JSON list of C-alpha atoms in Angstrom, two decimals:
[
{"chain": "D", "resi": 1, "resn": "MET", "atom": "CA", "xyz": [-56.38, -14.56, 28.37]},
{"chain": "D", "resi": 2, "resn": "GLU", "atom": "CA", "xyz": [-56.30, -11.79, 25.27]},
{"chain": "D", "resi": 3, "resn": "ILE", "atom": "CA", "xyz": [-53.20, -10.77, 27.45]},
{"chain": "D", "resi": 4, "resn": "LEU", "atom": "CA", "xyz": [-51.22, -13.58, 27.90]},
{"chain": "D", "resi": 5, "resn": "HIS", "atom": "CA", "xyz": [-51.82, -14.14, 24.31]},
{"chain": "D", "resi": 6, "resn": "LEU", "atom": "CA", "xyz": [-50.16, -11.14, 23.81]},
{"chain": "D", "resi": 7, "resn": "ALA", "atom": "CA", "xyz": [-47.58, -11.80, 25.89]},
{"chain": "D", "resi": 8, "resn": "LEU", "atom": "CA", "xyz": [-46.51, -15.02, 24.16]},
{"chain": "D", "resi": 9, "resn": "CYS", "atom": "CA", "xyz": [-46.11, -13.41, 21.01]},
{"chain": "D", "resi": 10, "resn": "CYS", "atom": "CA", "xyz": [-43.98, -10.48, 22.33]},
{"chain": "D", "resi": 11, "resn": "LEU", "atom": "CA", "xyz": [-41.56, -13.35, 23.99]},
{"chain": "D", "resi": 12, "resn": "TRP", "atom": "CA", "xyz": [-42.14, -14.99, 20.91]},
{"chain": "D", "resi": 13, "resn": "LEU", "atom": "CA", "xyz": [-40.82, -11.87, 19.06]},
{"chain": "D", "resi": 14, "resn": "LEU", "atom": "CA", "xyz": [-38.41, -11.43, 21.00]},
{"chain": "D", "resi": 15, "resn": "LEU", "atom": "CA", "xyz": [-36.90, -14.74, 20.58]},
{"chain": "D", "resi": 16, "resn": "GLN", "atom": "CA", "xyz": [-37.01, -15.44, 16.80]},
{"chain": "D", "resi": 17, "resn": "ARG", "atom": "CA", "xyz": [-34.37, -12.31, 17.07]},
{"chain": "D", "resi": 18, "resn": "THR", "atom": "CA", "xyz": [-31.82, -13.18, 19.34]},
{"chain": "D", "resi": 19, "resn": "ALA", "atom": "CA", "xyz": [-29.02, -11.03, 19.81]},
{"chain": "D", "resi": 20, "resn": "VAL", "atom": "CA", "xyz": [-25.12, -11.50, 20.14]},
{"chain": "D", "resi": 21, "resn": "ALA", "atom": "CA", "xyz": [-22.48, -9.18, 22.20]},
{"chain": "D", "resi": 22, "resn": "ALA", "atom": "CA", "xyz": [-21.11, -7.13, 20.66]},
{"chain": "D", "resi": 23, "resn": "GLY", "atom": "CA", "xyz": [-16.95, -7.87, 19.16]},
{"chain": "D", "resi": 24, "resn": "SER", "atom": "CA", "xyz": [-14.16, -5.27, 18.01]},
{"chain": "D", "resi": 25, "resn": "ILE", "atom": "CA", "xyz": [-11.60, -5.21, 15.15]},
{"chain": "D", "resi": 26, "resn": "ARG", "atom": "CA", "xyz": [-9.06, -3.04, 14.72]},
{"chain": "D", "resi": 27, "resn": "VAL", "atom": "CA", "xyz": [-7.89, -2.12, 11.05]},
{"chain": "D", "resi": 28, "resn": "GLN", "atom": "CA", "xyz": [-4.89, -0.31, 10.06]},
{"chain": "D", "resi": 29, "resn": "CYS", "atom": "CA", "xyz": [-5.58, 2.34, 7.01]},
{"chain": "D", "resi": 30, "resn": "GLY", "atom": "CA", "xyz": [-5.67, 1.18, 3.04]},
{"chain": "D", "resi": 31, "resn": "GLU", "atom": "CA", "xyz": [-6.28, -2.55, 4.42]},
{"chain": "D", "resi": 32, "resn": "THR", "atom": "CA", "xyz": [-8.63, -5.18, 4.24]},
{"chain": "D", "resi": 33, "resn": "ALA", "atom": "CA", "xyz": [-11.36, -5.34, 6.70]},
{"chain": "D", "resi": 34, "resn": "ILE", "atom": "CA", "xyz": [-12.74, -9.09, 7.44]},
{"chain": "D", "resi": 35, "resn": "LEU", "atom": "CA", "xyz": [-15.77, -8.75, 9.54]},
{"chain": "D", "resi": 36, "resn": "PRO", "atom": "CA", "xyz": [-16.53, -12.28, 10.95]},
{"chain": "D", "resi": 37, "resn": "CYS", "atom": "CA", "xyz": [-19.81, -13.54, 11.71]},
{"chain": "D", "resi": 38, "resn": "PRO", "atom": "CA", "xyz": [-20.63, -15.62, 15.17]},
{"chain": "D", "resi": 39, "resn": "THR", "atom": "CA", "xyz": [-23.95, -16.62, 14.18]},
{"chain": "D", "resi": 40, "resn": "ALA", "atom": "CA", "xyz": [-22.76, -18.51, 11.04]},
{"chain": "D", "resi": 41, "resn": "ALA", "atom": "CA", "xyz": [-20.09, -20.38, 12.56]},
{"chain": "D", "resi": 42, "resn": "GLY", "atom": "CA", "xyz": [-22.19, -23.21, 12.65]},
{"chain": "D", "resi": 43, "resn": "GLY", "atom": "CA", "xyz": [-22.90, -23.18, 8.76]},
{"chain": "D", "resi": 44, "resn": "MET", "atom": "CA", "xyz": [-25.98, -22.03, 7.08]},
{"chain": "D", "resi": 45, "resn": "HIS", "atom": "CA", "xyz": [-27.91, -24.97, 7.28]},
{"chain": "D", "resi": 46, "resn": "ASN", "atom": "CA", "xyz": [-30.61, -23.98, 9.88]},
{"chain": "D", "resi": 47, "resn": "TYR", "atom": "CA", "xyz": [-30.76, -20.58, 7.48]},
{"chain": "D", "resi": 48, "resn": "TRP", "atom": "CA", "xyz": [-32.06, -19.46, 4.09]},
{"chain": "D", "resi": 49, "resn": "ALA", "atom": "CA", "xyz": [-30.06, -16.19, 4.24]},
{"chain": "D", "resi": 50, "resn": "ILE", "atom": "CA", "xyz": [-27.57, -13.77, 5.89]},
{"chain": "D", "resi": 51, "resn": "GLY", "atom": "CA", "xyz": [-27.31, -9.99, 5.15]},
{"chain": "D", "resi": 52, "resn": "TRP", "atom": "CA", "xyz": [-24.86, -7.27, 6.49]},
{"chain": "D", "resi": 53, "resn": "TYR", "atom": "CA", "xyz": [-25.98, -3.92, 7.88]},
{"chain": "D", "resi": 54, "resn": "LYS", "atom": "CA", "xyz": [-23.89, -0.87, 9.39]},
{"chain": "D", "resi": 55, "resn": "VAL", "atom": "CA", "xyz": [-25.30, 0.09, 12.01]},
{"chain": "D", "resi": 56, "resn": "ALA", "atom": "CA", "xyz": [-25.86, 4.14, 13.21]},
{"chain": "D", "resi": 57, "resn": "ASN", "atom": "CA", "xyz": [-27.88, 4.24, 16.12]},
{"chain": "D", "resi": 58, "resn": "GLU", "atom": "CA", "xyz": [-30.35, 0.34, 17.91]},
{"chain": "D", "resi": 59, "resn": "SER", "atom": "CA", "xyz": [-33.10, 2.27, 15.40]},
{"chain": "D", "resi": 60, "resn": "HIS", "atom": "CA", "xyz": [-31.42, 3.01, 11.58]},
{"chain": "D", "resi": 61, "resn": "GLU", "atom": "CA", "xyz": [-29.42, 0.04, 9.89]},
{"chain": "D", "resi": 62, "resn": "THR", "atom": "CA", "xyz": [-28.27, 0.36, 6.68]},
{"chain": "D", "resi": 63, "resn": "GLY", "atom": "CA", "xyz": [-28.13, -2.92, 4.19]},
{"chain": "D", "resi": 64, "resn": "LEU", "atom": "CA", "xyz": [-24.67, -3.56, 2.80]},
{"chain": "D", "resi": 65, "resn": "ILE", "atom": "CA", "xyz": [-24.32, -7.04, 0.86]},
{"chain": "D", "resi": 66, "resn": "ARG", "atom": "CA", "xyz": [-27.21, -9.60, 1.57]},
{"chain": "D", "resi": 67, "resn": "ARG", "atom": "CA", "xyz": [-26.77, -13.40, 0.31]},
{"chain": "D", "resi": 68, "resn": "HIS", "atom": "CA", "xyz": [-29.66, -15.82, 0.06]},
{"chain": "D", "resi": 69, "resn": "GLU", "atom": "CA", "xyz": [-29.35, -19.41, -1.07]},
{"chain": "D", "resi": 70, "resn": "ASN", "atom": "CA", "xyz": [-26.58, -19.29, -3.36]},
{"chain": "D", "resi": 71, "resn": "SER", "atom": "CA", "xyz": [-27.05, -15.63, -4.62]},
{"chain": "D", "resi": 72, "resn": "THR", "atom": "CA", "xyz": [-25.41, -12.55, -3.41]},
{"chain": "D", "resi": 73, "resn": "HIS", "atom": "CA", "xyz": [-26.60, -8.49, -3.77]},
{"chain": "D", "resi": 74, "resn": "VAL", "atom": "CA", "xyz": [-25.37, -5.17, -2.61]},
{"chain": "D", "resi": 75, "resn": "TYR", "atom": "CA", "xyz": [-28.14, -3.26, -1.94]},
{"chain": "D", "resi": 76, "resn": "SER", "atom": "CA", "xyz": [-28.81, -0.40, -3.33]},
{"chain": "D", "resi": 77, "resn": "GLY", "atom": "CA", "xyz": [-27.32, 2.67, -2.91]},
{"chain": "D", "resi": 78, "resn": "THR", "atom": "CA", "xyz": [-24.15, 1.65, -1.20]},
{"chain": "D", "resi": 79, "resn": "GLN", "atom": "CA", "xyz": [-21.30, 3.82, -2.21]},
{"chain": "D", "resi": 80, "resn": "ARG", "atom": "CA", "xyz": [-18.71, 1.50, -1.71]},
{"chain": "D", "resi": 81, "resn": "GLU", "atom": "CA", "xyz": [-17.85, -1.88, -1.95]},
{"chain": "D", "resi": 82, "resn": "PHE", "atom": "CA", "xyz": [-18.52, -4.68, -0.03]},
{"chain": "D", "resi": 83, "resn": "LEU", "atom": "CA", "xyz": [-18.52, -8.57, -0.55]},
{"chain": "D", "resi": 84, "resn": "MET", "atom": "CA", "xyz": [-18.90, -11.89, 1.47]},
{"chain": "D", "resi": 85, "resn": "ASP", "atom": "CA", "xyz": [-16.54, -14.61, 1.31]},
{"chain": "D", "resi": 86, "resn": "VAL", "atom": "CA", "xyz": [-17.35, -19.06, 1.98]},
{"chain": "D", "resi": 87, "resn": "GLN", "atom": "CA", "xyz": [-17.57, -17.65, 5.47]},
{"chain": "D", "resi": 88, "resn": "GLN", "atom": "CA", "xyz": [-20.34, -15.64, 5.19]},
{"chain": "D", "resi": 89, "resn": "SER", "atom": "CA", "xyz": [-17.69, -12.63, 6.77]},
{"chain": "D", "resi": 90, "resn": "LEU", "atom": "CA", "xyz": [-17.91, -9.40, 5.60]},
{"chain": "D", "resi": 91, "resn": "VAL", "atom": "CA", "xyz": [-15.05, -8.25, 3.74]},
{"chain": "D", "resi": 92, "resn": "ILE", "atom": "CA", "xyz": [-14.32, -4.40, 3.33]},
{"chain": "D", "resi": 93, "resn": "PRO", "atom": "CA", "xyz": [-11.26, -3.50, 1.07]},
{"chain": "D", "resi": 94, "resn": "GLU", "atom": "CA", "xyz": [-9.07, -0.80, 1.44]},
{"chain": "D", "resi": 95, "resn": "VAL", "atom": "CA", "xyz": [-11.01, 0.42, 4.18]},
{"chain": "D", "resi": 96, "resn": "GLN", "atom": "CA", "xyz": [-10.68, 4.56, 5.56]},
{"chain": "D", "resi": 97, "resn": "PRO", "atom": "CA", "xyz": [-11.43, 5.90, 8.89]},
{"chain": "D", "resi": 98, "resn": "GLU", "atom": "CA", "xyz": [-14.85, 6.77, 7.96]},
{"chain": "D", "resi": 99, "resn": "ASP", "atom": "CA", "xyz": [-15.57, 2.81, 7.31]},
{"chain": "D", "resi": 100, "resn": "SER", "atom": "CA", "xyz": [-15.12, 2.49, 11.56]},
{"chain": "D", "resi": 101, "resn": "GLY", "atom": "CA", "xyz": [-18.48, 1.47, 13.28]},
{"chain": "D", "resi": 102, "resn": "ALA", "atom": "CA", "xyz": [-20.56, -0.87, 13.83]},
{"chain": "D", "resi": 103, "resn": "TYR", "atom": "CA", "xyz": [-21.94, -3.72, 11.79]},
{"chain": "D", "resi": 104, "resn": "ARG", "atom": "CA", "xyz": [-24.05, -6.06, 12.30]},
{"chain": "D", "resi": 105, "resn": "CYS", "atom": "CA", "xyz": [-24.84, -9.72, 10.02]},
{"chain": "D", "resi": 106, "resn": "SER", "atom": "CA", "xyz": [-28.52, -10.79, 10.64]},
{"chain": "D", "resi": 107, "resn": "LEU", "atom": "CA", "xyz": [-29.34, -14.50, 10.02]},
{"chain": "D", "resi": 108, "resn": "TRP", "atom": "CA", "xyz": [-32.97, -15.66, 8.73]},
{"chain": "D", "resi": 109, "resn": "ALA", "atom": "CA", "xyz": [-33.52, -18.86, 10.10]},
{"chain": "D", "resi": 110, "resn": "ARG", "atom": "CA", "xyz": [-35.62, -21.61, 8.62]},
{"chain": "D", "resi": 111, "resn": "VAL", "atom": "CA", "xyz": [-38.77, -23.16, 10.05]},
{"chain": "D", "resi": 112, "resn": "GLY", "atom": "CA", "xyz": [-38.18, -24.70, 13.56]},
{"chain": "D", "resi": 113, "resn": "HIS", "atom": "CA", "xyz": [-35.33, -22.10, 13.92]},
{"chain": "D", "resi": 114, "resn": "PHE", "atom": "CA", "xyz": [-34.98, -18.74, 15.81]},
{"chain": "D", "resi": 115, "resn": "ASN", "atom": "CA", "xyz": [-32.96, -15.92, 13.99]},
{"chain": "D", "resi": 116, "resn": "GLN", "atom": "CA", "xyz": [-29.80, -14.94, 15.10]},
{"chain": "D", "resi": 117, "resn": "GLN", "atom": "CA", "xyz": [-28.08, -11.61, 14.25]},
{"chain": "D", "resi": 118, "resn": "ALA", "atom": "CA", "xyz": [-24.54, -10.12, 15.62]},
{"chain": "D", "resi": 119, "resn": "ASP", "atom": "CA", "xyz": [-23.13, -6.59, 16.22]},
{"chain": "D", "resi": 120, "resn": "ILE", "atom": "CA", "xyz": [-19.08, -6.42, 15.78]},
{"chain": "D", "resi": 121, "resn": "ILE", "atom": "CA", "xyz": [-17.52, -2.99, 16.25]},
{"chain": "D", "resi": 122, "resn": "LEU", "atom": "CA", "xyz": [-14.62, -1.75, 13.32]},
{"chain": "D", "resi": 123, "resn": "GLN", "atom": "CA", "xyz": [-12.07, 0.68, 14.34]},
{"chain": "D", "resi": 124, "resn": "VAL", "atom": "CA", "xyz": [-9.70, 1.79, 11.10]},
{"chain": "D", "resi": 125, "resn": "SER", "atom": "CA", "xyz": [-6.40, 3.88, 12.52]},
{"chain": "D", "resi": 126, "resn": "GLU", "atom": "CA", "xyz": [-6.14, 7.15, 10.53]},
{"chain": "D", "resi": 127, "resn": "CYS", "atom": "CA", "xyz": [-4.02, 7.69, 7.27]},
{"chain": "D", "resi": 128, "resn": "SER", "atom": "CA", "xyz": [-0.76, 8.68, 7.72]},
{"chain": "D", "resi": 129, "resn": "THR", "atom": "CA", "xyz": [0.56, 11.13, 4.75]},
{"chain": "D", "resi": 130, "resn": "LEU", "atom": "CA", "xyz": [4.20, 11.59, 4.32]},
{"chain": "D", "resi": 131, "resn": "GLN", "atom": "CA", "xyz": [4.69, 15.48, 3.42]},
{"chain": "D", "resi": 132, "resn": "SER", "atom": "CA", "xyz": [8.01, 16.72, 1.50]},
{"chain": "D", "resi": 133, "resn": "VAL", "atom": "CA", "xyz": [9.97, 19.76, 2.88]},
{"chain": "D", "resi": 134, "resn": "THR", "atom": "CA", "xyz": [10.40, 22.78, 0.30]},
{"chain": "D", "resi": 135, "resn": "LEU", "atom": "CA", "xyz": [13.71, 24.55, 1.29]},
{"chain": "D", "resi": 136, "resn": "PRO", "atom": "CA", "xyz": [13.90, 28.09, 0.65]},
{"chain": "D", "resi": 137, "resn": "ARG", "atom": "CA", "xyz": [15.88, 29.06, -2.17]},
{"chain": "D", "resi": 138, "resn": "GLY", "atom": "CA", "xyz": [19.81, 29.45, -1.38]},
{"chain": "D", "resi": 139, "resn": "THR", "atom": "CA", "xyz": [19.78, 27.22, 1.51]},
{"chain": "D", "resi": 140, "resn": "LEU", "atom": "CA", "xyz": [22.91, 24.88, 2.12]},
{"chain": "D", "resi": 141, "resn": "LEU", "atom": "CA", "xyz": [22.29, 21.36, 2.88]},
{"chain": "D", "resi": 142, "resn": "LEU", "atom": "CA", "xyz": [25.65, 19.77, 4.81]},
{"chain": "D", "resi": 143, "resn": "ASP", "atom": "CA", "xyz": [27.07, 16.99, 2.85]},
{"chain": "D", "resi": 144, "resn": "SER", "atom": "CA", "xyz": [28.00, 14.30, 4.85]},
{"chain": "D", "resi": 145, "resn": "GLU", "atom": "CA", "xyz": [30.75, 12.65, 2.71]},
{"chain": "D", "resi": 146, "resn": "GLN", "atom": "CA", "xyz": [32.31, 15.80, 2.22]},
{"chain": "D", "resi": 147, "resn": "GLY", "atom": "CA", "xyz": [31.65, 17.65, 4.74]},
{"chain": "D", "resi": 148, "resn": "SER", "atom": "CA", "xyz": [31.26, 20.96, 2.86]},
{"chain": "D", "resi": 149, "resn": "SER", "atom": "CA", "xyz": [28.18, 23.05, 2.20]},
{"chain": "D", "resi": 150, "resn": "VAL", "atom": "CA", "xyz": [26.63, 22.45, -1.15]},
{"chain": "D", "resi": 151, "resn": "SER", "atom": "CA", "xyz": [23.30, 24.01, -2.60]},
{"chain": "D", "resi": 152, "resn": "PRO", "atom": "CA", "xyz": [21.18, 21.56, -3.47]},
{"chain": "D", "resi": 153, "resn": "ASN", "atom": "CA", "xyz": [20.06, 24.02, -6.50]},
{"chain": "D", "resi": 154, "resn": "SER", "atom": "CA", "xyz": [23.31, 22.97, -7.22]},
{"chain": "D", "resi": 155, "resn": "THR", "atom": "CA", "xyz": [23.93, 20.99, -10.54]},
{"chain": "D", "resi": 156, "resn": "CYS", "atom": "CA", "xyz": [27.49, 19.59, -9.34]},
{"chain": "D", "resi": 157, "resn": "CYS", "atom": "CA", "xyz": [27.79, 17.06, -7.55]},
{"chain": "D", "resi": 158, "resn": "TRP", "atom": "CA", "xyz": [30.19, 15.46, -5.40]},
{"chain": "D", "resi": 159, "resn": "GLY", "atom": "CA", "xyz": [30.96, 12.21, -6.64]},
{"chain": "D", "resi": 160, "resn": "LYS", "atom": "CA", "xyz": [29.54, 12.49, -10.43]},
{"chain": "D", "resi": 161, "resn": "PRO", "atom": "CA", "xyz": [31.09, 9.15, -11.99]},
{"chain": "D", "resi": 162, "resn": "VAL", "atom": "CA", "xyz": [33.47, 10.12, -15.02]},
{"chain": "D", "resi": 163, "resn": "PRO", "atom": "CA", "xyz": [32.02, 8.73, -18.76]},
{"chain": "D", "resi": 164, "resn": "VAL", "atom": "CA", "xyz": [34.21, 5.91, -19.35]},
{"chain": "D", "resi": 165, "resn": "LEU", "atom": "CA", "xyz": [34.77, 6.86, -23.19]},
{"chain": "D", "resi": 166, "resn": "ALA", "atom": "CA", "xyz": [36.36, 10.63, -21.25]},
{"chain": "D", "resi": 167, "resn": "THR", "atom": "CA", "xyz": [38.78, 8.15, -19.18]},
{"chain": "D", "resi": 168, "resn": "VAL", "atom": "CA", "xyz": [39.81, 6.16, -22.55]},
{"chain": "D", "resi": 169, "resn": "LEU", "atom": "CA", "xyz": [40.85, 9.22, -24.52]},
{"chain": "D", "resi": 170, "resn": "GLY", "atom": "CA", "xyz": [42.44, 10.77, -21.51]},
{"chain": "D", "resi": 171, "resn": "LEU", "atom": "CA", "xyz": [44.90, 7.44, -21.23]},
{"chain": "D", "resi": 172, "resn": "LEU", "atom": "CA", "xyz": [44.81, 8.01, -24.68]},
{"chain": "D", "resi": 173, "resn": "ALA", "atom": "CA", "xyz": [45.94, 11.71, -25.24]},
{"chain": "D", "resi": 174, "resn": "LEU", "atom": "CA", "xyz": [48.08, 11.04, -22.48]},
{"chain": "D", "resi": 175, "resn": "ASN", "atom": "CA", "xyz": [50.11, 8.02, -23.35]},
{"chain": "D", "resi": 176, "resn": "LEU", "atom": "CA", "xyz": [50.67, 10.14, -27.26]},
{"chain": "D", "resi": 177, "resn": "GLY", "atom": "CA", "xyz": [52.32, 12.99, -25.83]},
{"chain": "D", "resi": 178, "resn": "LYS", "atom": "CA", "xyz": [54.86, 10.77, -24.15]},
{"chain": "D", "resi": 179, "resn": "GLY", "atom": "CA", "xyz": [55.25, 8.93, -27.32]},
{"chain": "D", "resi": 180, "resn": "LEU", "atom": "CA", "xyz": [55.89, 12.56, -29.38]},
{"chain": "D", "resi": 181, "resn": "LEU", "atom": "CA", "xyz": [58.24, 13.89, -26.32]},
{"chain": "D", "resi": 182, "resn": "SER", "atom": "CA", "xyz": [60.37, 10.56, -26.75]},
{"chain": "D", "resi": 183, "resn": "LEU", "atom": "CA", "xyz": [60.22, 11.22, -30.48]},
{"chain": "D", "resi": 184, "resn": "ALA", "atom": "CA", "xyz": [61.19, 14.04, -30.48]},
{"chain": "D", "resi": 185, "resn": "PHE", "atom": "CA", "xyz": [64.45, 13.50, -28.20]},
{"chain": "D", "resi": 186, "resn": "ALA", "atom": "CA", "xyz": [65.84, 10.77, -30.40]},
{"chain": "D", "resi": 187, "resn": "LEU", "atom": "CA", "xyz": [65.72, 13.28, -33.36]},
{"chain": "D", "resi": 188, "resn": "VAL", "atom": "CA", "xyz": [67.37, 15.99, -31.07]},
{"chain": "D", "resi": 189, "resn": "VAL", "atom": "CA", "xyz": [70.26, 13.26, -30.08]},
{"chain": "D", "resi": 190, "resn": "VAL", "atom": "CA", "xyz": [70.49, 11.89, -34.07]},
{"chain": "D", "resi": 191, "resn": "ILE", "atom": "CA", "xyz": [71.11, 15.86, -35.17]},
{"chain": "D", "resi": 192, "resn": "ILE", "atom": "CA", "xyz": [73.44, 16.28, -32.29]},
{"chain": "D", "resi": 193, "resn": "LEU", "atom": "CA", "xyz": [75.39, 13.28, -33.17]},
{"chain": "D", "resi": 194, "resn": "LYS", "atom": "CA", "xyz": [75.09, 13.85, -36.93]},
{"chain": "D", "resi": 195, "resn": "GLY", "atom": "CA", "xyz": [77.06, 17.55, -36.57]},
{"chain": "D", "resi": 196, "resn": "LYS", "atom": "CA", "xyz": [79.69, 15.85, -34.23]},
{"chain": "D", "resi": 197, "resn": "ARG", "atom": "CA", "xyz": [80.28, 13.31, -36.78]},
{"chain": "D", "resi": 198, "resn": "ARG", "atom": "CA", "xyz": [80.86, 16.13, -39.86]},
{"chain": "D", "resi": 199, "resn": "GLU", "atom": "CA", "xyz": [82.79, 18.16, -37.90]},
{"chain": "D", "resi": 200, "resn": "LYS", "atom": "CA", "xyz": [85.36, 15.09, -37.76]},
{"chain": "D", "resi": 201, "resn": "VAL", "atom": "CA", "xyz": [85.33, 14.88, -41.02]},
{"chain": "D", "resi": 202, "resn": "GLY", "atom": "CA", "xyz": [86.08, 18.58, -41.75]},
{"chain": "D", "resi": 203, "resn": "GLU", "atom": "CA", "xyz": [89.19, 18.41, -39.08]},
{"chain": "D", "resi": 204, "resn": "SER", "atom": "CA", "xyz": [90.49, 15.07, -41.51]},
{"chain": "D", "resi": 205, "resn": "LEU", "atom": "CA", "xyz": [90.45, 16.67, -44.25]}
]
């Protein structure tokens, strides 16, 4: 009789924590991961609390965040930010490769219902980094537009825009030079004509 009673107790404990097969989600590095809790899809009417854990193995899980009624708190010792949305999903902002692993949502049932739990695997891709290429001093680069080699350390650049002020001053200087040449030519002509008139006057006398 005692053995039967013990067996029934063990069966009750197993039924109290029914597990759901694990799913898998893959997220890019730096994005926000949202891990749904399948067992909470029907709402929280039959449960009084829900908690999220990171699972190292079947015998060890680390508490992350828990919601009891309308109160949500993060477990002490948590090293990063964890959130829960209105669907009871675990929200992990700016995930990194070290966030990869198994996560478990556990629901504690009200009287007359069973506790539930579900595991989900998070896979975070490796973060890509852009490395700048440093060229040795004196290396020549081919300018694709000009078809010539230029030094990366040179301060001279092809197609450097000419300042507007310099352009205007250049045009003014050019026009001024043309005007002075025209004036000088006119003065020479006047002097020559005056000289010829004087010669004619002297001959007539």
